[in-house]
CSV table of C-alpha atoms and ligand atoms in Angstrom, one decimal:
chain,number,residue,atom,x,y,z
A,1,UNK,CA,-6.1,-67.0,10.9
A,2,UNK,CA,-6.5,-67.4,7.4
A,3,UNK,CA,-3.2,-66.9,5.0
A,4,UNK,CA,-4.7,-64.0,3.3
A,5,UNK,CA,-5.5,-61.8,6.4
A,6,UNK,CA,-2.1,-62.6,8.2
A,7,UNK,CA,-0.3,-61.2,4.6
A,8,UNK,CA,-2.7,-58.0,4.6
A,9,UNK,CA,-1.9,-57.2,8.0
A,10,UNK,CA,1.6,-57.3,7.6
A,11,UNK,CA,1.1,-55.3,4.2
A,12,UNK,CA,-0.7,-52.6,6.5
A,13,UNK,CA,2.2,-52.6,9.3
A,14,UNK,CA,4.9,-52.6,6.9
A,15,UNK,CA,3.2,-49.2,4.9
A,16,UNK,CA,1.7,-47.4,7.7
A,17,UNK,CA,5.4,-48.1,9.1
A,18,UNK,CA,6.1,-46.2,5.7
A,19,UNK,CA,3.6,-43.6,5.6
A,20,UNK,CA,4.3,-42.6,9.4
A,21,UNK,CA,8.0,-41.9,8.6
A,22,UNK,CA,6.8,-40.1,5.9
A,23,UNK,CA,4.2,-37.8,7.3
A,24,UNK,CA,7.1,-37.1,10.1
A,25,UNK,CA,9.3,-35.8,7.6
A,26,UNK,CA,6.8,-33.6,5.5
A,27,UNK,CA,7.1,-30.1,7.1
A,28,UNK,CA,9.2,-30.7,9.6
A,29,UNK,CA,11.8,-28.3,8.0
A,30,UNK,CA,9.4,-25.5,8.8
A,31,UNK,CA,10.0,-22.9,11.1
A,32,UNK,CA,7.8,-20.4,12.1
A,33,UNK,CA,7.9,-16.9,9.9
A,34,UNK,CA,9.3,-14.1,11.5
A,35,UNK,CA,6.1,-11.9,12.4
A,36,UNK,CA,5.1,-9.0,9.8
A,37,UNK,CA,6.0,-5.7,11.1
A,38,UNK,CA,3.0,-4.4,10.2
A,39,UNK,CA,0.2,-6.6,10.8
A,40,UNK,CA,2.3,-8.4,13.5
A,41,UNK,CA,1.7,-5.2,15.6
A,42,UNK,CA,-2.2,-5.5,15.6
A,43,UNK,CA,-2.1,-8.9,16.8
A,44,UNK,CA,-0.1,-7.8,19.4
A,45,UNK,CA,-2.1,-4.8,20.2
A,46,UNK,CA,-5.5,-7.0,20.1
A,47,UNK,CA,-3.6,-9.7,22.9
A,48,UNK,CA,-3.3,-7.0,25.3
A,49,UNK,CA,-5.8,-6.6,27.7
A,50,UNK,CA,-5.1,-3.3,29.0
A,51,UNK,CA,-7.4,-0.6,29.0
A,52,UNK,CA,-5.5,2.0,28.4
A,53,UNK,CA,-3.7,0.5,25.0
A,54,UNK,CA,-3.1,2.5,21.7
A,55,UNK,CA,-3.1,1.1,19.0
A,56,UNK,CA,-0.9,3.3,16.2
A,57,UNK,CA,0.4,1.1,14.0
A,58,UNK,CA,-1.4,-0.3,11.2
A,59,UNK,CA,-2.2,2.3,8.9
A,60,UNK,CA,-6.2,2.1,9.0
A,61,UNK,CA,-8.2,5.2,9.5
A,62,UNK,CA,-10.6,5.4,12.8
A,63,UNK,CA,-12.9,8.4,13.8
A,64,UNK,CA,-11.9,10.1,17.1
A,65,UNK,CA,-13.9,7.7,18.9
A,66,UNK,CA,-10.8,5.2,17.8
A,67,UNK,CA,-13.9,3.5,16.1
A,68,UNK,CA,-13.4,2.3,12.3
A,69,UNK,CA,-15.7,4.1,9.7
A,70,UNK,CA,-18.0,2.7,7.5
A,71,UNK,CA,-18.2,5.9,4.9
A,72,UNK,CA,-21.8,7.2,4.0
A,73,UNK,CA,-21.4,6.6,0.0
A,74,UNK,CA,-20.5,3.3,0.7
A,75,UNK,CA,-23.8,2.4,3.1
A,76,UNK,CA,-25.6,4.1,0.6
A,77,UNK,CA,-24.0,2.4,-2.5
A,78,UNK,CA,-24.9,-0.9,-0.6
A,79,UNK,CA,-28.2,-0.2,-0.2
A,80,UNK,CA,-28.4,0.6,-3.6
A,81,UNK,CA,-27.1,-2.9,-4.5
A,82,UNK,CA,-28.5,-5.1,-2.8
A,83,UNK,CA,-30.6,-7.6,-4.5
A,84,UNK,CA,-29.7,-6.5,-7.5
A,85,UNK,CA,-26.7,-8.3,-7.9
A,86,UNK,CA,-26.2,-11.9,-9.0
A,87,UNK,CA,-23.3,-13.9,-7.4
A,88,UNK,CA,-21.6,-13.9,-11.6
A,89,UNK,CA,-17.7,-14.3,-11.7
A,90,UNK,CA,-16.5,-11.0,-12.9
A,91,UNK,CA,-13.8,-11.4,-15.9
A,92,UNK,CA,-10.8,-12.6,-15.0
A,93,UNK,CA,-9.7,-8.1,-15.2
A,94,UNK,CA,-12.6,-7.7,-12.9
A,95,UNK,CA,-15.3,-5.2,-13.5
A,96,UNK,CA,-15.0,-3.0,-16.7
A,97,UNK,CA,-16.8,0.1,-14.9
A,98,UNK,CA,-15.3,0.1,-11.9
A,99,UNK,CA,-11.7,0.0,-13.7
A,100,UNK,CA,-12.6,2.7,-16.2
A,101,UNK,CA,-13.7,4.6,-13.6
A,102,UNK,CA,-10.6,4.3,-11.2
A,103,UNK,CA,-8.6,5.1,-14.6
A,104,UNK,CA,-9.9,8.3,-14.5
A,105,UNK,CA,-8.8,9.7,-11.0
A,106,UNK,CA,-5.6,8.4,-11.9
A,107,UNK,CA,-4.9,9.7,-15.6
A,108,UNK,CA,-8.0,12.1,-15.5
A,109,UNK,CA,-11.3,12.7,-16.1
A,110,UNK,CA,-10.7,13.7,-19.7
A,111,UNK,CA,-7.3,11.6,-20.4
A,112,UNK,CA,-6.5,11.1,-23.6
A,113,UNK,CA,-5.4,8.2,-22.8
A,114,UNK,CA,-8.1,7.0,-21.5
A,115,UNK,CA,-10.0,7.8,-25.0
A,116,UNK,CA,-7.3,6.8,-27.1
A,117,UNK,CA,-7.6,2.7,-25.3
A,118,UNK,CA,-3.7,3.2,-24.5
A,119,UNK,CA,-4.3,1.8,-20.9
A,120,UNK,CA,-3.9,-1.9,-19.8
A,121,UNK,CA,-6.0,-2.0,-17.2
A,122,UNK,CA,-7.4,-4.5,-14.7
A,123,UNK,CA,-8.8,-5.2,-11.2
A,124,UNK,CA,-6.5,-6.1,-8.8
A,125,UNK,CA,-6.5,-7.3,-5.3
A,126,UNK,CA,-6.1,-3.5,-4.0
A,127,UNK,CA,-3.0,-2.1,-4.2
A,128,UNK,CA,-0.4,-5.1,-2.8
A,129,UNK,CA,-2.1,-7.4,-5.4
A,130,UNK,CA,-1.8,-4.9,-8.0
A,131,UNK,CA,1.9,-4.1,-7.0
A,132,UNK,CA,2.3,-8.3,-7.2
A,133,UNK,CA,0.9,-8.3,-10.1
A,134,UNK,CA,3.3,-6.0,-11.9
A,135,UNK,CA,6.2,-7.4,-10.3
A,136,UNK,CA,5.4,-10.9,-11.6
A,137,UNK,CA,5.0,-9.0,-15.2
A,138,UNK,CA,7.8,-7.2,-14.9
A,139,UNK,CA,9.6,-10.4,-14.4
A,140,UNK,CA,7.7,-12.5,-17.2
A,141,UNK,CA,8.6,-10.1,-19.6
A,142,UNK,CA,11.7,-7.9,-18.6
A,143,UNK,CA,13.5,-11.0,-16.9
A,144,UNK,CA,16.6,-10.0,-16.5
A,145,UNK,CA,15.3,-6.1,-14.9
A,146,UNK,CA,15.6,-5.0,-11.4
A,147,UNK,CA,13.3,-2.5,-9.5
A,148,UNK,CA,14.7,0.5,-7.3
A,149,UNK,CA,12.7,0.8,-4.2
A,150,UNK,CA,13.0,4.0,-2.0
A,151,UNK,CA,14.7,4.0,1.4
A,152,UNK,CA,12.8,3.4,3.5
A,153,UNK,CA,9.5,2.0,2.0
A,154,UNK,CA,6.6,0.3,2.8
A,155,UNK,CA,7.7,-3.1,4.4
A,156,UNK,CA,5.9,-5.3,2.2
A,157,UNK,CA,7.0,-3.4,-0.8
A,158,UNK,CA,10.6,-5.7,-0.2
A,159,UNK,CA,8.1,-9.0,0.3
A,160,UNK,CA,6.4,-8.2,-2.8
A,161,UNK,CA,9.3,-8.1,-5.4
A,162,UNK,CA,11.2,-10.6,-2.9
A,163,UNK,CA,8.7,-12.9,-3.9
A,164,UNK,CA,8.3,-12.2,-7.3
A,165,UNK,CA,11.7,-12.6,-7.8
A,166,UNK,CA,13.0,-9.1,-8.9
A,167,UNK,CA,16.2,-8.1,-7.8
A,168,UNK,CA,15.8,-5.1,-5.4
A,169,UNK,CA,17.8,-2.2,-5.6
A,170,UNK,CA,17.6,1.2,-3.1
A,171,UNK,CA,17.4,4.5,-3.9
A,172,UNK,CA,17.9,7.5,-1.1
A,173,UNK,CA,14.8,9.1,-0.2
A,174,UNK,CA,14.6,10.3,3.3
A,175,UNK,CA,16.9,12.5,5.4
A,176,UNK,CA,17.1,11.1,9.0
A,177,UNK,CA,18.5,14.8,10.3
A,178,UNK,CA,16.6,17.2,8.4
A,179,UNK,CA,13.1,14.3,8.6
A,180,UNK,CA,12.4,15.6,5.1
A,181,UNK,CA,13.5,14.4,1.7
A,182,UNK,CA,16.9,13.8,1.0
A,183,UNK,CA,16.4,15.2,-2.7
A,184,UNK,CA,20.0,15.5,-3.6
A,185,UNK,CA,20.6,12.0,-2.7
A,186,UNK,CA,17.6,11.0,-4.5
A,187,UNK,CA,18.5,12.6,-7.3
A,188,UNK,CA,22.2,11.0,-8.1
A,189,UNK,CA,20.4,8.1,-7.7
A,190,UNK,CA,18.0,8.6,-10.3
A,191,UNK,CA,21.2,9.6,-12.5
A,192,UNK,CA,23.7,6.8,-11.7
A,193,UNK,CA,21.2,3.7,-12.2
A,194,UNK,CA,21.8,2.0,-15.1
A,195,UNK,CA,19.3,3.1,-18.3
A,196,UNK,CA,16.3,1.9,-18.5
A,197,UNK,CA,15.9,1.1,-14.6
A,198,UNK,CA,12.4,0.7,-13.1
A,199,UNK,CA,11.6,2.7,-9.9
A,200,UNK,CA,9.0,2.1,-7.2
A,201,UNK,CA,7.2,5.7,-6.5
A,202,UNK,CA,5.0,6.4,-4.0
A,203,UNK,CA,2.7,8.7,-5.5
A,204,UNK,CA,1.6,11.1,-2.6
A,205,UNK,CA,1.5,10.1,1.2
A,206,UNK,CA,4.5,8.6,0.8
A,207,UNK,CA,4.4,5.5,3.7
A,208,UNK,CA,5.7,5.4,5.9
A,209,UNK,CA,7.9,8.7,6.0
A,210,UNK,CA,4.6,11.0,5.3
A,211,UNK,CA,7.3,13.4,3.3
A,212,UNK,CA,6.8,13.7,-0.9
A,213,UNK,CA,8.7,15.6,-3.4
A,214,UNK,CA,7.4,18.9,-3.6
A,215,UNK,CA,5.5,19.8,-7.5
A,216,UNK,CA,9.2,21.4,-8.2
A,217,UNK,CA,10.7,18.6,-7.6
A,218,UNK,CA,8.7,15.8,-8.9
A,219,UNK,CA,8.9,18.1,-12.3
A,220,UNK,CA,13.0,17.4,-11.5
A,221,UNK,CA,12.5,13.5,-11.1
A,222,UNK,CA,10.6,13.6,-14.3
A,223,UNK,CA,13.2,15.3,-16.9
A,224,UNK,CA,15.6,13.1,-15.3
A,225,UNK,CA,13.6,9.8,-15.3
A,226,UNK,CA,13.4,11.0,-19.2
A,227,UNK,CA,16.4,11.6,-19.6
A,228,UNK,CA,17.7,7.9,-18.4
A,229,UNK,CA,15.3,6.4,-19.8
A,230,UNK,CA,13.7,4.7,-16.8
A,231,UNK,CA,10.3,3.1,-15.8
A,232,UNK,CA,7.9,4.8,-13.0
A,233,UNK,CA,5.9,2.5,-11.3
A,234,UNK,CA,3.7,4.5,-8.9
A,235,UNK,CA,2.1,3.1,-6.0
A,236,UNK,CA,-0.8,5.5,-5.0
A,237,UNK,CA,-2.4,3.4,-1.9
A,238,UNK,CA,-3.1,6.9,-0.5
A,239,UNK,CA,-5.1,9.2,-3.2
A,240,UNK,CA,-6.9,11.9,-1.1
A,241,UNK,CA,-5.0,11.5,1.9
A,242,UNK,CA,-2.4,13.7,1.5
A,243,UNK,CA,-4.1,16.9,0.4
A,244,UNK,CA,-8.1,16.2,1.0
A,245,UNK,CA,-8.6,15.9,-3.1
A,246,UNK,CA,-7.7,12.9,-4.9
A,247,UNK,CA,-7.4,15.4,-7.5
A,248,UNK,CA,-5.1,17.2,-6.1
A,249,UNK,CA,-3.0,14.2,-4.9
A,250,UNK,CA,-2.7,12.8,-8.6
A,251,UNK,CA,-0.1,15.5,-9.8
A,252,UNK,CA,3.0,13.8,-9.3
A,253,UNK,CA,1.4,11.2,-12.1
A,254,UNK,CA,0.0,13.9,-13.9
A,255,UNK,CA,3.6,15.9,-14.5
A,256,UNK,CA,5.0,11.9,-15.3
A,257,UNK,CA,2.3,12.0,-18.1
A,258,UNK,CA,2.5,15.5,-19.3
A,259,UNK,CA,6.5,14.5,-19.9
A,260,UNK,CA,5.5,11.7,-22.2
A,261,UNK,CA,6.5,9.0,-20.0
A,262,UNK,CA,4.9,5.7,-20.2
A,263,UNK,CA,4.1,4.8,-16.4
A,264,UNK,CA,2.4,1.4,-14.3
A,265,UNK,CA,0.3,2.6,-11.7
A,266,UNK,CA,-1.0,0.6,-8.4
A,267,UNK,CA,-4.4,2.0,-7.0
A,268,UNK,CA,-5.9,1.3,-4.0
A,269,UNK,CA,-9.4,1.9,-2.2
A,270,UNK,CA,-8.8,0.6,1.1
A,271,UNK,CA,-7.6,3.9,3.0
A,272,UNK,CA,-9.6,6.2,0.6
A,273,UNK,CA,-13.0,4.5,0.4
A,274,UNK,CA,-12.0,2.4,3.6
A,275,UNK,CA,-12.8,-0.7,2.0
A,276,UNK,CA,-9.7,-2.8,3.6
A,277,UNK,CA,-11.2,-5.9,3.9
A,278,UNK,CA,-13.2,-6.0,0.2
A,279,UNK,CA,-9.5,-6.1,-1.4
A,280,UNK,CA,-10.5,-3.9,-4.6
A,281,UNK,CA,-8.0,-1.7,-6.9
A,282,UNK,CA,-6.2,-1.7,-10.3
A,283,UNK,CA,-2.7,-1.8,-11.7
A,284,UNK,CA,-2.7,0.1,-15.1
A,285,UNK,CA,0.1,0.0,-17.7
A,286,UNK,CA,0.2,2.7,-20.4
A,287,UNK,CA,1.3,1.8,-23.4
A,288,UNK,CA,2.6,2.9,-26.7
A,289,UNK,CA,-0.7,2.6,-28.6
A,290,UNK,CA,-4.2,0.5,-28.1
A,291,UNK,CA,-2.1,-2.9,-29.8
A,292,UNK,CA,0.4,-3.0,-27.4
A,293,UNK,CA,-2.3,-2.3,-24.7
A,294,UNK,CA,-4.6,-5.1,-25.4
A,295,UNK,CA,-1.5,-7.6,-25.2
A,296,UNK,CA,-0.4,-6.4,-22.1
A,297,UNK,CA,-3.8,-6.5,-20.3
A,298,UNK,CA,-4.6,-9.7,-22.2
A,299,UNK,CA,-0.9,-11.2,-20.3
A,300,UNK,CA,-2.4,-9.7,-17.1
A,301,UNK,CA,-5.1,-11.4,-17.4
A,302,UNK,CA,-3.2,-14.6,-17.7
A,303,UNK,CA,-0.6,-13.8,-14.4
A,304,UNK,CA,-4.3,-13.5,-12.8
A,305,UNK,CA,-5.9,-17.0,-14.3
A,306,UNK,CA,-3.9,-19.0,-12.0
A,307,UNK,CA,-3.1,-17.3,-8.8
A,308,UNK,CA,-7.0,-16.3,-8.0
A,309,UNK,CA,-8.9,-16.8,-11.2
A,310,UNK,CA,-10.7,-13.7,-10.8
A,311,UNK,CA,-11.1,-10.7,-8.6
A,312,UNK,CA,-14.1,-10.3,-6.4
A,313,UNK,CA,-17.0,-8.7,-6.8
A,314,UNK,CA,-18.7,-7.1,-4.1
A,315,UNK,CA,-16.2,-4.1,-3.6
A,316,UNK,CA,-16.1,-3.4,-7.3
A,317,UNK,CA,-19.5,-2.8,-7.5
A,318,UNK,CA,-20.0,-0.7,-3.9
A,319,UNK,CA,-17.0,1.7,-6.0
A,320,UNK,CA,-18.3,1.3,-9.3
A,321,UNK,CA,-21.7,2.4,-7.8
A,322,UNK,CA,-20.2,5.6,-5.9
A,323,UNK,CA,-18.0,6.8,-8.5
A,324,UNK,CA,-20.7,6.4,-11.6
A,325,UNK,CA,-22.8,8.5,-9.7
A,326,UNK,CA,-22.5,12.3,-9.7
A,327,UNK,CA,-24.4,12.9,-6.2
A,328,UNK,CA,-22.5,9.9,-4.2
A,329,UNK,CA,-19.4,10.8,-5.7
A,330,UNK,CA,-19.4,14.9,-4.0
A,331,UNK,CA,-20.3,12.3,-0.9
A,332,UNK,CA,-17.3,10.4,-1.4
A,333,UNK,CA,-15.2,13.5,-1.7
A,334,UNK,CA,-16.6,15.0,0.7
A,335,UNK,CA,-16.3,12.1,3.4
A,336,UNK,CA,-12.2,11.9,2.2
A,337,UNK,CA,-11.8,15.1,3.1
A,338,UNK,CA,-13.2,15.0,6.5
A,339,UNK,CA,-10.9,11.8,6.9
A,340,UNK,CA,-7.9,13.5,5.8
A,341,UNK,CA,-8.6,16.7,7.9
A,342,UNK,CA,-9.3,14.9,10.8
A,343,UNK,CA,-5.9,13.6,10.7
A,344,UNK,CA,-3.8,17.2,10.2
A,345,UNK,CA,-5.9,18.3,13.7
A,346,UNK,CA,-4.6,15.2,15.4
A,347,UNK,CA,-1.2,16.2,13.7
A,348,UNK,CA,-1.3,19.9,15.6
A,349,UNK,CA,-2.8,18.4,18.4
A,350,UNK,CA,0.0,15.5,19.1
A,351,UNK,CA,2.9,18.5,17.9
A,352,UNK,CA,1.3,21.1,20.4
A,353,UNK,CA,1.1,18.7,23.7
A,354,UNK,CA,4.6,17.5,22.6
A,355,UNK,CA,5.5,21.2,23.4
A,356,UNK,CA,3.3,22.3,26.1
A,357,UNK,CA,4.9,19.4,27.7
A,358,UNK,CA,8.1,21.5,27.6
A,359,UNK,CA,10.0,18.3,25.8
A,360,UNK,CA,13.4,20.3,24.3
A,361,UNK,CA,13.2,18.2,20.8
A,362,UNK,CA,11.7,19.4,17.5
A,363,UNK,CA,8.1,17.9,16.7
A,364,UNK,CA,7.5,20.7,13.7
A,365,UNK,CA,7.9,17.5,11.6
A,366,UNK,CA,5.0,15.9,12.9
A,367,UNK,CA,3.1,19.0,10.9
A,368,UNK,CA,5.1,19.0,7.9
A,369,UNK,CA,4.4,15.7,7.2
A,370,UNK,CA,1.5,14.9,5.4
A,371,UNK,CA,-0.8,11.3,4.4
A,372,UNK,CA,-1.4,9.6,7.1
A,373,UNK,CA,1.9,8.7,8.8
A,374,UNK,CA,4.1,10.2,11.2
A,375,UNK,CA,8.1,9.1,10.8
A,376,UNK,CA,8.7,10.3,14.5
A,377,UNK,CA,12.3,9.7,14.8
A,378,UNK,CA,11.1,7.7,18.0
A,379,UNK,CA,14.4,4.2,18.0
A,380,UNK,CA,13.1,0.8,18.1
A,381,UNK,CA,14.4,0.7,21.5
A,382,UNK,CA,12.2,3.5,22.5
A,383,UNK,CA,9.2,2.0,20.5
A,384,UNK,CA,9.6,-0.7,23.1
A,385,UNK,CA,9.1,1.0,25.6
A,386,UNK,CA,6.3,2.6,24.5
A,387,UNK,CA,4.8,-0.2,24.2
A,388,UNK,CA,5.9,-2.4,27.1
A,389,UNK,CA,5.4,0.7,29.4
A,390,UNK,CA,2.5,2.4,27.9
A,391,UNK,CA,0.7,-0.5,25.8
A,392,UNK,CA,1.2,2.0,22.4
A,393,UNK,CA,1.5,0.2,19.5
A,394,UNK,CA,3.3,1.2,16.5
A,395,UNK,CA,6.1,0.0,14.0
A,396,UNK,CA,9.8,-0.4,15.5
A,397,UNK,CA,10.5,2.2,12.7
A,398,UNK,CA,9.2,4.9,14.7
A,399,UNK,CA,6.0,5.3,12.3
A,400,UNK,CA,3.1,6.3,13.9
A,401,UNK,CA,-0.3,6.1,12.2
A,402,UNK,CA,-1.9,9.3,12.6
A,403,UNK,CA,-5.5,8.0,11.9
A,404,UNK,CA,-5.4,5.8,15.6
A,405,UNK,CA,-5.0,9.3,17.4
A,406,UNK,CA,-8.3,11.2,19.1
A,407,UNK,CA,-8.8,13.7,21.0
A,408,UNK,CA,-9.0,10.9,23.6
A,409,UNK,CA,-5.9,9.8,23.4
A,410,UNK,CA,-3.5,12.3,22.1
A,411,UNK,CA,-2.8,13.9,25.4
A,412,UNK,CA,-1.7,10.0,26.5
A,413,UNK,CA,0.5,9.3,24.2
A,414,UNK,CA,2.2,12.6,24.1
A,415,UNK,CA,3.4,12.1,27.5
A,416,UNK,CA,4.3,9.0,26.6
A,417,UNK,CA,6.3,10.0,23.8
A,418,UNK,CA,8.1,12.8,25.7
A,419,UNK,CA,9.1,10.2,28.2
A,420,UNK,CA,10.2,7.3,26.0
A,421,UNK,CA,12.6,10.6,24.0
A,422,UNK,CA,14.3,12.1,27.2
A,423,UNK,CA,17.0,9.2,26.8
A,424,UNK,CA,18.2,8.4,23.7
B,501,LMR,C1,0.1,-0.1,6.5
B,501,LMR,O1,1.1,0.3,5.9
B,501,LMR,O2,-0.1,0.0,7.7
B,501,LMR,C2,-1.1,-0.5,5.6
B,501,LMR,O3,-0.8,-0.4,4.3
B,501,LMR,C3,-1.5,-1.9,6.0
B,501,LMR,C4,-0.7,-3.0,5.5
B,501,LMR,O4,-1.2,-3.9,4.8
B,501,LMR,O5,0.5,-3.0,5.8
């Protein structure tokens, strides 16, 4: 064999020797992650082959055929679109109309604000983008901050700021014994954080306890958060769920913005518009005056560059489409409603089996409650069971997504619930 091919063979041993010891080592310090809490559940759900399964967890809204739901306005608003489209990037804050309109059910349809160009403002990948988004500006630019995050929150929520690298804080919120809000608690620990704190809010439907501060006492948060000097951040992943009218569901923000506060807000048309899979929302900032406002979007814009370049398109334009017209926007209203309605019927329904079943607890909180979660009380050992006995699936936290129950299955997983509660 010739000299040269003898030398490149043992070249070739000697660095796929190399580059096999290499490639061994690359990952092999990674474990598996733990499974999301959330999300973990419907892939558990979607392995089971039972017929008689439930699934209650993740907090998607189906019609009482347990069917998910395309709205109207959006079929329509697709209709409208199509064709007339071009596949464009969208600027790297996303679509212009479809942000000023989502301004407006935030700050209002007449916000001076809104006039005055006070509002950073830019498309976000729904609400958990736009929540990441603000936690990785909140760090850019108040590094040293930390964020107080209610007890309990949404799970991801702790991922979010986790990852961004914002110290988390707690704050009281909800009241095992009583299942309501623990306002007192709260309230001292609105009063005892340092100055110029930032707080997480959810801004109606709170997830996943289903229990918000009442007008009174939102007005209460308010003179105190003034008072302290602190930040509101306000996740609204819920508008129109709670009451039936987004309008109606905006007040918390609205008594926040009467008091002169300067507020970020997270919105969020996956549950209201059901567009969960299209990923399309905002994160606003208000700021001091249209300068300040125009920097702040402008750094937005550059935290967006180079995690996704831009948002997407398709989304924008099925909301921009519903919400710039008159006629598909009474639609949209109309179709939240009947969403959020059908929900508080499958609240007295679930509460009223509960009882006829002659189980001795209290389920009144299942109807005080309001969005679309119920914080049932229910232990993670009795979640289990549900589950393992009954093939109901639903967060160890004892949440259980209101928008999986029908008039099919409430009378199921009743008696399943009054079994799983007769031992502690
Ligand atoms: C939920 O809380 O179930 C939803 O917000 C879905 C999610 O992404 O966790």
């Amino acid at each position: 064999m010739a000299f040269r091919a003898v030398m490149s063979r043992r070249v070739t041993n000697r660095s796929s020797d190399i580059g096999a010891r290499w490639m061994s080592t690359w990952w092999g310090n990674v474990e598996p992650a733990a499974k999301d809490p959330i999300l973990g559940v419907t892939e558990a759900f979607l392995a089971d082959p039972s017929p008689s399964k439930v699934n209650v967890g993740v907090g998607a809204y189906r019609d009482d055929n347990g069917k998910p739901v395309v709205l109207e306005c959006v079929r329509e608003a697709e209709r409208r679109i199509a064709g007339h489209s071009n596949m464009e990037y969208l600027p790297m804050g996303g679509s212009v109309k479809m942000v000023e309109e989502t301004l407006k059910l935030a700050y209002g349809e007449n916000s001076e604000f809104i006039k005055d160009k006070r509002i950073a403002a830019v498309q976000s990948l729904s609400g958990t983008g736009a929540c990441r988004l603000f936690a990785d500006f909140q760090k850019r630019f108040r590094p040293d901050s930390q964020i107080y995050i209610p007890v309990p929150t949404w799970a991801n929520h702790h991922n979010i700021w986790r990852d961004a690298q914002v110290p988390q804080r707690t704050f009281h919120y909800y009241h095992p014994e009583t299942r309501g809000l623990d306002f007192a608690s709260l309230m001292d620990d609105i009063k005892n954080a340092p100055n110029g704190s930032f707080f997480l809010l959810h801004a109606c439907a709170h997830n996943p306890t289903g229990v918000d501060p009442t007008e009174e006492q939102w007005r209460e948060m308010s003179y105190q958060f003034k008072a302290k000097g602190h930040f509101a951040f306000f996740d609204m992943a819920y508008q129109g769920f709670a009451s039936g009218d987004p309008e109606r569901d905006a007040k918390s923000i609205r008594i926040f913005l009467e008091d002169g506060h300067l507020i970020g807000i997270a919105q969020s048309y996956a549950k209201n518009m059901g567009l969960y899979g299209q990923r399309v929302g905002c994160l606003s900032v208000l700021c001091q005056d249209e300068k300040q406002a125009v920097a702040v979007k402008s750094q937005l814009q550059q935290l967006a560059r180079p995690m996704y370049s831009n948002p997407p398109l398709h989304g924008a334009l099925v909301v921009s489409t519903i919400l710039g017209d008159p006629d598909l926007k009474n639609l949209w209203l109309k179709e939240v409603k009947v969403m959020a309605d059908r929900i508080i019927g499958m609240r007295t329904a679930l509460r009223e089996n509960l009882e006829k079943l002659g189980s001795p607890l209290s389920w009144e909180h299942i109807t005080n409650q309001i969005g679309m979660f119920c914080y049932s009380g229910l232990t993670p050992e009795q979640v289990d069971r549900l589950t393992s006995e009954f093939h109901i699936y639903l967060t160890r936290n004892g949440r259980i997504s209101m928008a999986g129950v029908t008039t099919g299955n409430v009378g199921y997983l009743a008696n399943a619930i009054n079994e799983v509660s007769k031992s502690a």
